[in-house]
Amino acid sequence: MPEREFGCLIGGEWVEGEEELLVLSPYDDSEVGRVLIPAEIDVDELRKHAKEGLKRWRERRTHELREALEEAARLVRKREKELARLIALEGGKPIREARFEVRRTAEVLRLCAGEAERLWGETLPGDAQPGRVSELILTVREPVGVVLSITPYNFPLMLPAHKLGPALAARCSVVHKPASETPLSSLRLAELLLDAGVDERAVQVVVGPGGELGERLARSDFDALSFTGSREVGERLLRISPIPRKTLELGGNDPVIVDETVEDLERVAEEVVRGACSHAGQVCIAVERAIVVEDAYEEFVEAAARAAESLRVGNPLDERTDVGPLLNDRALRKVMRHVEDAVERGAEVVTGGEPRERRLLPPTVLADVPEDALVAREETFGPVLPVLRVEDFDEALRAANATEYGLHAAVFTNRLDRAVRAARELEAGGVIINGVTNYRVDYMPFGGVKASGVGREGVPWAVREFTEEKTIVLGRGSS
Ligand code: NAP
């Protein structure tokens, strides 16, 4: 029995078509729900509705926007159980992590409600330049227009909220396309936004293949594109999309440095392993590499193996599960290719490394991984911790930066001078000192450098991306 059946949300109507997209559980292939997709999704029609939605939404009073977003946050919180189950079923995320995602989603919407009230401008004197008179100069922030949002599978509720919420707070309207593997959470979120009082044309949600529908949307003339997903697709969108404003949140290859001054290696190794394995490693800021200084190496690897073996692998709906399945067979094949390549290049499998039934891979620790192994160079997106051995801290910084990516980077050290050096020298959008790379609060700026993306999210930053500053000069009149 499927959990839910949806159409697409177009022009304020739930439109059901002939094409059926079955959403299957990555854990046991059971049917979670289905989306009935219209045969022809007309992008011009979506834009027309979105323009109408924009006109109506931007005329709403500020307190109405705030109240609608606050109510959306409340509705999400109230439905924590139902939404967490949906996330766990369609994406395979362990239920405890799924509940955390729901709570974060409610927080994102609450923060957006606050931002909707703070679309403030500035005042400047006109006579700071010699020869000018003292006209008053004001700035106001206006919505950029219609936002196109495209999201990946791994946070199917929270990442859409990180786009829809700020766009609505900025008084924009949105056309949203979720990942085809996990569209149900987005569709349910849209229902709740409408229930909360968001204008029915300000949010539209369409479902379809990225390579076809996603591409047609991205080639169209929306006013802003907010994309989260893989580097490959992000780089393609950069090339083909005429949309003038683009935020691209892409993949990572996040390193964690552990040096020989760390006292409690057992605790640090445990944290690093959890950082590599939460949501089976399918997190953009997951720990993708541990870079460990020689004098701490053996002890770290042993502790990491113990930590990995203590994690429970299994059914995402089971409260005791720490590590669920990978999304699909393709994802598992990619992870296994990375593991096999590392072994061929001389790495040792300390624990894990063999898939169990279906798409479950037990947490895997690889030791003595060379820097040129795929698992050290590319985003693996699986529950695998490659541990690289380096001579000293200088080497560790060099190895950490030897990647095309730059999302987050982290360092565990007891020396302040090294922490400061790491903060300054690591090439990443965010550096975490004495913590792992998977750190994000929803009001901090978030995004990458190098191949990890363009622009910043995080509620206030996203709202800024979706607004344009207008300057108004108040003259003194002619009388
Ligand atoms: P993906 O394959 O790039 O898909 C992301 C979205 O793009 C999906 O909605 C997909 O639709 C769509 N898409 C695919 N091809 C497209 C095209 N040619 N034109 C327009 N849209 C297209 O990524 P994923 O596998 O779902 O997600 C995992 C990736 O996302 C990882 O690399 C991860 O690091 C990254 N990620 C980054 C962040 C961050 O904030 N930096 C956060 C989470 C995830 P279909 O599903 O229909 O193919």
Tab-separated table of C-alpha atoms in Angstrom, residues 219-381:
chain	number	residue	atom	x	y	z
A	219	ARG	CA	17.303	26.748	-20.299
A	220	SER	CA	14.313	28.982	-19.716
A	221	ASP	CA	14.382	32.630	-18.637
A	222	PHE	CA	13.729	32.524	-14.914
A	223	ASP	CA	15.247	35.307	-12.824
A	224	ALA	CA	17.350	33.179	-10.463
A	225	LEU	CA	18.479	29.564	-10.312
A	226	SER	CA	19.152	27.872	-7.002
A	227	PHE	CA	20.621	24.429	-7.620
A	228	THR	CA	21.911	21.839	-5.171
A	229	GLY	CA	23.333	18.629	-6.570
A	230	SER	CA	26.347	17.019	-8.163
A	231	ARG	CA	29.311	18.844	-9.588
A	232	GLU	CA	28.671	17.366	-13.057
A	233	VAL	CA	25.137	18.718	-13.299
A	234	GLY	CA	26.082	22.026	-11.655
A	235	GLU	CA	28.865	22.645	-14.173
A	236	ARG	CA	26.514	21.773	-17.008
A	237	LEU	CA	23.934	24.277	-15.737
A	238	LEU	CA	26.631	26.929	-15.564
A	239	ARG	CA	27.258	26.352	-19.281
A	240	ILE	CA	23.734	25.961	-20.635
A	241	SER	CA	21.491	28.091	-18.456
A	242	PRO	CA	20.788	31.704	-19.465
A	243	ILE	CA	19.431	32.483	-15.963
A	244	PRO	CA	21.472	35.491	-14.795
A	245	ARG	CA	21.737	34.713	-11.058
A	246	LYS	CA	22.939	31.289	-10.109
A	247	THR	CA	23.602	29.702	-6.739
A	248	LEU	CA	25.195	26.284	-7.125
A	249	GLU	CA	25.703	24.096	-4.065
A	250	LEU	CA	27.716	21.131	-5.318
A	251	GLY	CA	29.665	18.129	-4.078
A	252	GLY	CA	32.660	17.932	-1.762
A	253	ASN	CA	35.686	15.868	-0.833
A	254	ASP	CA	35.907	17.180	2.713
A	255	PRO	CA	39.107	16.450	4.652
A	256	VAL	CA	39.559	16.141	8.411
A	257	ILE	CA	43.090	16.564	9.732
A	258	VAL	CA	44.029	14.836	12.988
A	259	ASP	CA	47.411	15.733	14.447
A	260	GLU	CA	49.593	14.107	17.108
A	261	THR	CA	48.635	16.621	19.831
A	262	VAL	CA	45.067	15.303	20.065
A	263	GLU	CA	44.600	13.688	23.473
A	264	ASP	CA	41.409	11.679	23.196
A	265	LEU	CA	41.938	9.886	19.891
A	266	GLU	CA	39.211	7.372	20.732
A	267	ARG	CA	36.538	10.084	20.928
A	268	VAL	CA	37.858	11.951	17.884
A	269	ALA	CA	37.951	8.759	15.790
A	270	GLU	CA	34.377	8.016	16.807
A	271	GLU	CA	33.275	11.489	15.768
A	272	VAL	CA	35.128	11.226	12.457
A	273	VAL	CA	33.575	7.828	11.669
A	274	ARG	CA	30.095	9.135	12.438
A	275	GLY	CA	30.892	12.126	10.229
A	276	ALA	CA	31.757	9.748	7.390
A	277	CYS	CA	28.803	7.413	7.871
A	278	SER	CA	25.754	9.482	8.774
A	279	HIS	CA	23.067	8.879	6.146
A	280	ALA	CA	25.450	6.201	4.812
A	281	GLY	CA	27.868	8.963	3.807
A	282	GLN	CA	25.312	10.568	1.470
A	283	VAL	CA	25.842	14.064	2.850
A	284	CYS	CA	27.620	16.814	0.909
A	285	ILE	CA	29.680	17.781	3.986
A	286	ALA	CA	30.364	14.199	5.088
A	287	VAL	CA	33.945	13.444	6.095
A	288	GLU	CA	35.397	12.136	2.833
A	289	ARG	CA	39.041	11.836	3.969
A	290	ALA	CA	40.862	11.578	7.309
A	291	ILE	CA	44.420	12.869	7.081
A	292	VAL	CA	46.308	11.676	10.116
A	293	VAL	CA	49.790	12.642	11.256
A	294	GLU	CA	52.214	9.693	11.603
A	295	ASP	CA	52.533	9.709	15.420
A	296	ALA	CA	48.759	9.374	15.849
A	297	TYR	CA	48.144	7.117	12.860
A	298	GLU	CA	48.033	3.551	14.214
A	299	GLU	CA	46.016	4.448	17.290
A	300	PHE	CA	43.560	6.474	15.177
A	301	VAL	CA	43.001	3.659	12.663
A	302	GLU	CA	42.365	1.109	15.418
A	303	ALA	CA	39.914	3.415	17.172
A	304	ALA	CA	38.182	4.218	13.860
A	305	ALA	CA	37.727	0.500	13.155
A	306	ARG	CA	36.172	-0.030	16.602
A	307	ALA	CA	33.851	2.938	16.060
A	308	ALA	CA	32.820	1.701	12.597
A	309	GLU	CA	32.072	-1.783	13.904
A	310	SER	CA	29.887	-0.378	16.675
A	311	LEU	CA	27.489	1.225	14.177
A	312	ARG	CA	24.358	-0.724	13.437
A	313	VAL	CA	23.449	-1.258	9.796
A	314	GLY	CA	19.901	-2.017	8.714
A	315	ASN	CA	16.321	-0.957	8.151
A	316	PRO	CA	15.974	2.854	8.198
A	317	LEU	CA	12.675	2.563	10.065
A	318	ASP	CA	14.345	0.722	12.961
A	319	GLU	CA	15.091	3.136	15.833
A	320	ARG	CA	18.408	1.379	16.461
A	321	THR	CA	19.752	1.795	12.909
A	322	ASP	CA	22.765	4.068	12.452
A	323	VAL	CA	23.525	3.330	8.809
A	324	GLY	CA	20.860	2.650	6.190
A	325	PRO	CA	21.091	1.768	2.496
A	326	LEU	CA	22.657	3.649	-0.366
A	327	LEU	CA	20.102	5.254	-2.660
A	328	ASN	CA	20.264	2.759	-5.528
A	329	ASP	CA	22.417	0.131	-7.232
A	330	ARG	CA	24.272	2.761	-9.250
A	331	ALA	CA	25.302	4.579	-6.060
A	332	LEU	CA	26.495	1.309	-4.487
A	333	ARG	CA	28.481	0.401	-7.623
A	334	LYS	CA	30.245	3.767	-7.537
A	335	VAL	CA	31.194	3.365	-3.869
A	336	MET	CA	32.475	-0.173	-4.490
A	337	ARG	CA	34.503	1.038	-7.487
A	338	HIS	CA	36.203	3.544	-5.171
A	339	VAL	CA	36.912	0.880	-2.527
A	340	GLU	CA	38.306	-1.603	-5.087
A	341	ASP	CA	40.452	1.064	-6.724
A	342	ALA	CA	41.969	1.988	-3.329
A	343	VAL	CA	42.789	-1.664	-2.632
A	344	GLU	CA	44.387	-2.044	-6.073
A	345	ARG	CA	46.585	0.932	-5.224
A	346	GLY	CA	47.747	-0.652	-1.972
A	347	ALA	CA	45.208	0.421	0.654
A	348	GLU	CA	44.139	-2.013	3.375
A	349	VAL	CA	40.478	-2.688	4.239
A	350	VAL	CA	40.550	-2.494	8.050
A	351	THR	CA	36.844	-3.163	8.446
A	352	GLY	CA	33.767	-3.354	6.181
A	353	GLY	CA	34.267	-3.269	2.434
A	354	GLU	CA	31.732	-5.982	1.540
A	355	PRO	CA	28.120	-5.052	0.755
A	356	ARG	CA	25.414	-6.968	2.582
A	357	GLU	CA	21.938	-7.634	1.227
A	358	ARG	CA	20.601	-5.149	-1.296
A	359	ARG	CA	22.287	-1.727	-0.898
A	360	LEU	CA	23.622	-1.959	2.638
A	361	LEU	CA	27.342	-1.377	2.991
A	362	PRO	CA	28.743	-1.698	6.528
A	363	PRO	CA	30.913	1.253	7.604
A	364	THR	CA	34.254	0.790	5.898
A	365	VAL	CA	37.642	2.012	7.082
A	366	LEU	CA	40.523	1.997	4.604
A	367	ALA	CA	44.090	2.509	5.838
A	368	ASP	CA	47.188	3.715	3.974
A	369	VAL	CA	45.140	5.145	1.165
A	370	PRO	CA	47.344	6.844	-1.424
A	371	GLU	CA	46.453	10.375	-2.457
A	372	ASP	CA	45.858	9.378	-6.061
A	373	ALA	CA	43.153	6.801	-5.204
A	374	LEU	CA	39.650	7.670	-6.448
A	375	VAL	CA	38.339	7.521	-2.882
A	376	ALA	CA	40.801	10.253	-1.902
A	377	ARG	CA	40.326	12.429	-4.976
A	378	GLU	CA	36.622	12.272	-5.756
A	379	GLU	CA	33.364	12.437	-3.822
A	380	THR	CA	32.551	8.845	-2.775
A	381	PHE	CA	29.162	9.544	-1.132
